[in-house]
């Protein structure tokens, strides 16, 4: 799930790694593409090794510091948090993003506001 994906990225950045691999799933790949578009990781690719598929990330650093400082999981298997379009606010006064799973796919809170859709509030990252 995306929780493991975010933890892998954060831990690898703290260890100053350049590349990270994770098991492939369509949902995780959609989340990874959003992180890439938002500037938290540099590059995302799907790799096939034998019969298994992996997501490979090239991590981004700004002035030798990780681009991703931290994240907060909002929806968990035990508690799903849903927000409507009017309830979506900026994260860390605009320095972070929130990611939602909507009927139109996985997107950031700003995209969801523009498309006027709500959904499951997955996590915040800054």
mmCIF file of C-alpha atoms in Angstrom:
data_model
loop_
_atom_site.group_PDB
_atom_site.id
_atom_site.type_symbol
_atom_site.label_atom_id
_atom_site.label_comp_id
_atom_site.label_asym_id
_atom_site.label_seq_id
_atom_site.Cartn_x
_atom_site.Cartn_y
_atom_site.Cartn_z
ATOM 1 C CA UNK A 1 0.000 0.000 0.000
ATOM 2 C CA UNK A 2 0.929 3.641 -0.255
ATOM 3 C CA UNK A 3 1.887 3.785 3.450
ATOM 4 C CA UNK A 4 4.834 1.454 2.804
ATOM 5 C CA UNK A 5 5.721 3.398 -0.324
ATOM 6 C CA UNK A 6 5.935 6.706 1.559
ATOM 7 C CA UNK A 7 7.954 5.164 4.398
ATOM 8 C CA UNK A 8 10.423 3.634 1.924
ATOM 9 C CA UNK A 9 10.932 6.977 0.196
ATOM 10 C CA UNK A 10 11.400 8.878 3.461
ATOM 11 C CA UNK A 11 13.832 6.330 4.914
ATOM 12 C CA UNK A 12 15.857 6.189 1.696
ATOM 13 C CA UNK A 13 16.111 9.980 1.599
ATOM 14 C CA UNK A 14 17.299 10.069 5.197
ATOM 15 C CA UNK A 15 19.991 7.531 4.261
ATOM 16 C CA UNK A 16 20.923 9.669 1.195
ATOM 17 C CA UNK A 17 20.080 6.877 -1.277
ATOM 18 C CA UNK A 18 19.678 7.694 -4.950
ATOM 19 C CA UNK A 19 17.269 4.936 -6.032
ATOM 20 C CA UNK A 20 14.454 3.035 -4.302
ATOM 21 C CA UNK A 21 12.411 0.065 -5.474
ATOM 22 C CA UNK A 22 8.963 -1.072 -4.330
ATOM 23 C CA UNK A 23 6.487 -3.732 -5.442
ATOM 24 C CA UNK A 24 4.343 -2.588 -8.368
ATOM 25 C CA UNK A 25 0.634 -1.902 -8.065
ATOM 26 C CA UNK A 26 -1.447 0.432 -10.226
ATOM 27 C CA UNK A 27 -2.531 2.444 -7.175
ATOM 28 C CA UNK A 28 1.036 2.887 -5.869
ATOM 29 C CA UNK A 29 2.204 3.834 -9.366
ATOM 30 C CA UNK A 30 -0.519 6.518 -9.557
ATOM 31 C CA UNK A 31 0.580 7.887 -6.153
ATOM 32 C CA UNK A 32 4.231 7.831 -7.274
ATOM 33 C CA UNK A 33 3.416 9.760 -10.447
ATOM 34 C CA UNK A 34 1.711 12.446 -8.341
ATOM 35 C CA UNK A 35 4.781 12.678 -6.093
ATOM 36 C CA UNK A 36 6.943 13.038 -9.186
ATOM 37 C CA UNK A 37 4.741 15.763 -10.684
ATOM 38 C CA UNK A 38 4.740 17.607 -7.348
ATOM 39 C CA UNK A 39 8.535 17.579 -7.095
ATOM 40 C CA UNK A 40 9.021 15.207 -4.160
ATOM 41 C CA UNK A 41 10.780 12.570 -6.289
ATOM 42 C CA UNK A 42 12.753 13.069 -9.469
ATOM 43 C CA UNK A 43 11.738 10.140 -11.670
ATOM 44 C CA UNK A 44 9.317 7.189 -11.538
ATOM 45 C CA UNK A 45 9.545 4.126 -13.752
ATOM 46 C CA UNK A 46 8.021 0.677 -13.938
ATOM 47 C CA UNK A 47 10.655 -2.075 -14.148
ATOM 48 C CA UNK A 48 10.168 -5.759 -14.915
ATOM 49 C CA UNK A 49 12.649 -8.201 -13.404
ATOM 50 C CA UNK A 50 11.770 -11.702 -14.477
ATOM 51 C CA UNK A 51 8.056 -12.162 -13.857
ATOM 52 C CA UNK A 52 7.866 -9.494 -11.140
ATOM 53 C CA UNK A 53 7.183 -5.793 -11.624
ATOM 54 C CA UNK A 54 8.693 -3.025 -9.521
ATOM 55 C CA UNK A 55 8.385 0.724 -9.240
ATOM 56 C CA UNK A 56 11.759 2.447 -9.282
ATOM 57 C CA UNK A 57 12.159 5.970 -7.887
ATOM 58 C CA UNK A 58 14.999 8.377 -8.382
ATOM 59 C CA UNK A 59 14.961 10.572 -5.286
ATOM 60 C CA UNK A 60 15.198 14.360 -5.321
ATOM 61 C CA UNK A 61 17.354 16.480 -3.037
ATOM 62 C CA UNK A 62 17.383 20.272 -2.676
ATOM 63 C CA UNK A 63 20.682 21.726 -1.404
ATOM 64 C CA UNK A 64 21.670 18.234 -0.233
ATOM 65 C CA UNK A 65 18.457 18.007 1.842
ATOM 66 C CA UNK A 66 15.576 15.614 1.070
ATOM 67 C CA UNK A 67 12.749 17.172 -0.947
ATOM 68 C CA UNK A 68 10.222 15.331 1.251
ATOM 69 C CA UNK A 69 10.388 16.339 4.899
ATOM 70 C CA UNK A 70 7.570 14.223 6.327
ATOM 71 C CA UNK A 71 4.112 12.803 5.679
ATOM 72 C CA UNK A 72 0.932 12.071 7.628
ATOM 73 C CA UNK A 73 -1.380 9.166 6.795
ATOM 74 C CA UNK A 74 -4.968 10.324 7.102
ATOM 75 C CA UNK A 75 -7.008 7.299 5.908
ATOM 76 C CA UNK A 76 -6.183 3.924 7.351
ATOM 77 C CA UNK A 77 -7.783 0.514 6.877
ATOM 78 C CA UNK A 78 -9.415 0.938 10.280
ATOM 79 C CA UNK A 79 -10.629 4.499 9.599
ATOM 80 C CA UNK A 80 -11.441 5.921 6.189
ATOM 81 C CA UNK A 81 -11.603 9.699 5.986
ATOM 82 C CA UNK A 82 -13.680 11.260 3.204
ATOM 83 C CA UNK A 83 -13.768 14.943 2.310
ATOM 84 C CA UNK A 84 -15.943 16.874 -0.061
ATOM 85 C CA UNK A 85 -14.631 19.438 -2.499
ATOM 86 C CA UNK A 86 -15.577 22.333 -0.209
ATOM 87 C CA UNK A 87 -13.675 20.812 2.766
ATOM 88 C CA UNK A 88 -10.285 20.660 1.023
ATOM 89 C CA UNK A 89 -7.768 23.122 2.464
ATOM 90 C CA UNK A 90 -4.089 23.791 1.776
ATOM 91 C CA UNK A 91 -1.475 21.731 3.612
ATOM 92 C CA UNK A 92 1.174 23.490 5.702
ATOM 93 C CA UNK A 93 0.085 26.883 4.381
ATOM 94 C CA UNK A 94 0.733 25.826 0.794
ATOM 95 C CA UNK A 95 4.104 24.119 1.344
ATOM 96 C CA UNK A 96 2.641 20.613 1.150
ATOM 97 C CA UNK A 97 0.065 18.630 -0.772
ATOM 98 C CA UNK A 98 -2.755 16.277 0.118
ATOM 99 C CA UNK A 99 -3.547 13.247 -2.033
ATOM 100 C CA UNK A 100 -7.076 11.960 -2.538
ATOM 101 C CA UNK A 101 -8.561 8.900 -4.165
ATOM 102 C CA UNK A 102 -11.574 10.139 -6.116
ATOM 103 C CA UNK A 103 -13.990 8.689 -8.629
ATOM 104 C CA UNK A 104 -11.837 10.389 -11.291
ATOM 105 C CA UNK A 105 -8.625 8.727 -10.064
ATOM 106 C CA UNK A 106 -5.863 9.616 -7.623
ATOM 107 C CA UNK A 107 -5.121 13.359 -7.506
ATOM 108 C CA UNK A 108 -3.907 16.219 -5.314
ATOM 109 C CA UNK A 109 -6.294 18.419 -3.351
ATOM 110 C CA UNK A 110 -5.789 21.329 -5.749
ATOM 111 C CA UNK A 111 -6.726 19.181 -8.767
ATOM 112 C CA UNK A 112 -9.764 17.866 -6.884
ATOM 113 C CA UNK A 113 -10.867 21.432 -6.083
ATOM 114 C CA UNK A 114 -10.529 22.419 -9.748
ATOM 115 C CA UNK A 115 -12.536 19.372 -10.899
ATOM 116 C CA UNK A 116 -15.038 19.909 -8.060
ATOM 117 C CA UNK A 117 -14.787 16.353 -6.705
ATOM 118 C CA UNK A 118 -14.171 14.936 -3.264
ATOM 119 C CA UNK A 119 -12.974 11.536 -2.156
ATOM 120 C CA UNK A 120 -10.987 9.524 0.324
ATOM 121 C CA UNK A 121 -8.347 11.753 1.943
ATOM 122 C CA UNK A 122 -5.288 9.475 1.812
ATOM 123 C CA UNK A 123 -2.284 11.438 3.101
ATOM 124 C CA UNK A 124 -0.523 14.775 3.410
ATOM 125 C CA UNK A 125 3.099 15.288 2.427
ATOM 126 C CA UNK A 126 5.428 18.248 2.920
#
